[in-house]
Amino acid sequence: KYYIPTNFVLSIAGDLDIKKLRKNIERYFEKGEKVKPTEFFEYKVNSSEEIISINRDASKQSSITISFNTPFRGENNYFASILMSYILGKGSLSRLFKALREKHHLAYSASTLMWDGAKYSLLNIELGVAQENVNMAIKIVKEEIDKLILLLKI
């Protein structure tokens, strides 16, 4: 009932055969009840960053992920990027949680996650905010990142 194609987002990344991937996605995910698709709103911060806000009709909450490339293991500033992730978004004492949730009352959630592999290394900032708070939340995230970069002297 709830696991239908219009109720989820499938995200795939990597060096893949797009034609084969599309064929398999259509094969396994095309079946199901035909209902109105979820609306997506796109916010461009600049040419190297993209934020996708998903409108969920029942909750009116936007889920935002902001991703940044970070140094790979063994590169300069790799450990600084891990430290930055923890300071920005790990727990209720993090900068983003304090700024977005406690000070400005804009976010339901704010956290960070480091992803690294053989061909990628990313810092993801994940937010849950109301649709009307998206732009202000993004602005505050950028301000907190700038403050932390100055502090860590990255």
JSON list of N, CA, C and O in Angstrom, two decimals, residues 11-22 25 119:
[
{"chain": "A", "resi": 11, "resn": "SER", "atom": "N", "xyz": [17.69, 7.00, -5.54]},
{"chain": "A", "resi": 11, "resn": "SER", "atom": "CA", "xyz": [18.90, 7.75, -5.87]},
{"chain": "A", "resi": 11, "resn": "SER", "atom": "C", "xyz": [20.02, 6.77, -6.13]},
{"chain": "A", "resi": 11, "resn": "SER", "atom": "O", "xyz": [20.28, 5.89, -5.31]},
{"chain": "A", "resi": 12, "resn": "ILE", "atom": "N", "xyz": [20.69, 6.94, -7.25]},
{"chain": "A", "resi": 12, "resn": "ILE", "atom": "CA", "xyz": [21.77, 6.03, -7.64]},
{"chain": "A", "resi": 12, "resn": "ILE", "atom": "C", "xyz": [22.95, 6.86, -8.09]},
{"chain": "A", "resi": 12, "resn": "ILE", "atom": "O", "xyz": [22.79, 7.82, -8.84]},
{"chain": "A", "resi": 13, "resn": "ALA", "atom": "N", "xyz": [24.13, 6.50, -7.62]},
{"chain": "A", "resi": 13, "resn": "ALA", "atom": "CA", "xyz": [25.34, 7.23, -8.01]},
{"chain": "A", "resi": 13, "resn": "ALA", "atom": "C", "xyz": [26.43, 6.24, -8.36]},
{"chain": "A", "resi": 13, "resn": "ALA", "atom": "O", "xyz": [26.48, 5.14, -7.81]},
{"chain": "A", "resi": 14, "resn": "GLY", "atom": "N", "xyz": [27.28, 6.62, -9.28]},
{"chain": "A", "resi": 14, "resn": "GLY", "atom": "CA", "xyz": [28.42, 5.78, -9.62]},
{"chain": "A", "resi": 14, "resn": "GLY", "atom": "C", "xyz": [28.64, 5.67, -11.11]},
{"chain": "A", "resi": 14, "resn": "GLY", "atom": "O", "xyz": [27.89, 6.24, -11.91]},
{"chain": "A", "resi": 15, "resn": "ASP", "atom": "N", "xyz": [29.65, 4.93, -11.48]},
{"chain": "A", "resi": 15, "resn": "ASP", "atom": "CA", "xyz": [29.99, 4.70, -12.88]},
{"chain": "A", "resi": 15, "resn": "ASP", "atom": "C", "xyz": [29.16, 3.51, -13.36]},
{"chain": "A", "resi": 15, "resn": "ASP", "atom": "O", "xyz": [29.55, 2.36, -13.21]},
{"chain": "A", "resi": 16, "resn": "LEU", "atom": "N", "xyz": [27.97, 3.80, -13.91]},
{"chain": "A", "resi": 16, "resn": "LEU", "atom": "CA", "xyz": [27.01, 2.76, -14.25]},
{"chain": "A", "resi": 16, "resn": "LEU", "atom": "C", "xyz": [26.62, 2.80, -15.72]},
{"chain": "A", "resi": 16, "resn": "LEU", "atom": "O", "xyz": [26.71, 3.83, -16.37]},
{"chain": "A", "resi": 17, "resn": "ASP", "atom": "N", "xyz": [26.15, 1.67, -16.21]},
{"chain": "A", "resi": 17, "resn": "ASP", "atom": "CA", "xyz": [25.60, 1.60, -17.57]},
{"chain": "A", "resi": 17, "resn": "ASP", "atom": "C", "xyz": [24.16, 2.12, -17.49]},
{"chain": "A", "resi": 17, "resn": "ASP", "atom": "O", "xyz": [23.26, 1.43, -17.01]},
{"chain": "A", "resi": 18, "resn": "ILE", "atom": "N", "xyz": [23.95, 3.35, -17.95]},
{"chain": "A", "resi": 18, "resn": "ILE", "atom": "CA", "xyz": [22.66, 4.02, -17.80]},
{"chain": "A", "resi": 18, "resn": "ILE", "atom": "C", "xyz": [21.53, 3.27, -18.49]},
{"chain": "A", "resi": 18, "resn": "ILE", "atom": "O", "xyz": [20.43, 3.13, -17.93]},
{"chain": "A", "resi": 19, "resn": "LYS", "atom": "N", "xyz": [21.75, 2.75, -19.69]},
{"chain": "A", "resi": 19, "resn": "LYS", "atom": "CA", "xyz": [20.69, 2.02, -20.42]},
{"chain": "A", "resi": 19, "resn": "LYS", "atom": "C", "xyz": [20.27, 0.76, -19.66]},
{"chain": "A", "resi": 19, "resn": "LYS", "atom": "O", "xyz": [19.08, 0.49, -19.51]},
{"chain": "A", "resi": 20, "resn": "LYS", "atom": "N", "xyz": [21.25, 0.02, -19.17]},
{"chain": "A", "resi": 20, "resn": "LYS", "atom": "CA", "xyz": [20.95, -1.20, -18.41]},
{"chain": "A", "resi": 20, "resn": "LYS", "atom": "C", "xyz": [20.26, -0.84, -17.09]},
{"chain": "A", "resi": 20, "resn": "LYS", "atom": "O", "xyz": [19.29, -1.50, -16.69]},
{"chain": "A", "resi": 21, "resn": "LEU", "atom": "N", "xyz": [20.74, 0.21, -16.44]},
{"chain": "A", "resi": 21, "resn": "LEU", "atom": "CA", "xyz": [20.14, 0.65, -15.19]},
{"chain": "A", "resi": 21, "resn": "LEU", "atom": "C", "xyz": [18.68, 1.06, -15.39]},
{"chain": "A", "resi": 21, "resn": "LEU", "atom": "O", "xyz": [17.80, 0.64, -14.65]},
{"chain": "A", "resi": 22, "resn": "ARG", "atom": "N", "xyz": [18.42, 1.87, -16.42]},
{"chain": "A", "resi": 22, "resn": "ARG", "atom": "CA", "xyz": [17.06, 2.31, -16.71]},
{"chain": "A", "resi": 22, "resn": "ARG", "atom": "C", "xyz": [16.13, 1.12, -16.96]},
{"chain": "A", "resi": 22, "resn": "ARG", "atom": "O", "xyz": [15.01, 1.06, -16.47]},
{"chain": "A", "resi": 25, "resn": "ILE", "atom": "N", "xyz": [15.40, -0.58, -13.63]},
{"chain": "A", "resi": 25, "resn": "ILE", "atom": "CA", "xyz": [14.52, 0.25, -12.81]},
{"chain": "A", "resi": 25, "resn": "ILE", "atom": "C", "xyz": [13.08, 0.12, -13.31]},
{"chain": "A", "resi": 25, "resn": "ILE", "atom": "O", "xyz": [12.16, -0.09, -12.53]},
{"chain": "A", "resi": 119, "resn": "LYS", "atom": "N", "xyz": [36.04, 6.47, -5.03]},
{"chain": "A", "resi": 119, "resn": "LYS", "atom": "CA", "xyz": [35.97, 7.54, -6.03]},
{"chain": "A", "resi": 119, "resn": "LYS", "atom": "C", "xyz": [35.20, 8.77, -5.56]},
{"chain": "A", "resi": 119, "resn": "LYS", "atom": "O", "xyz": [34.90, 9.65, -6.36]}
]
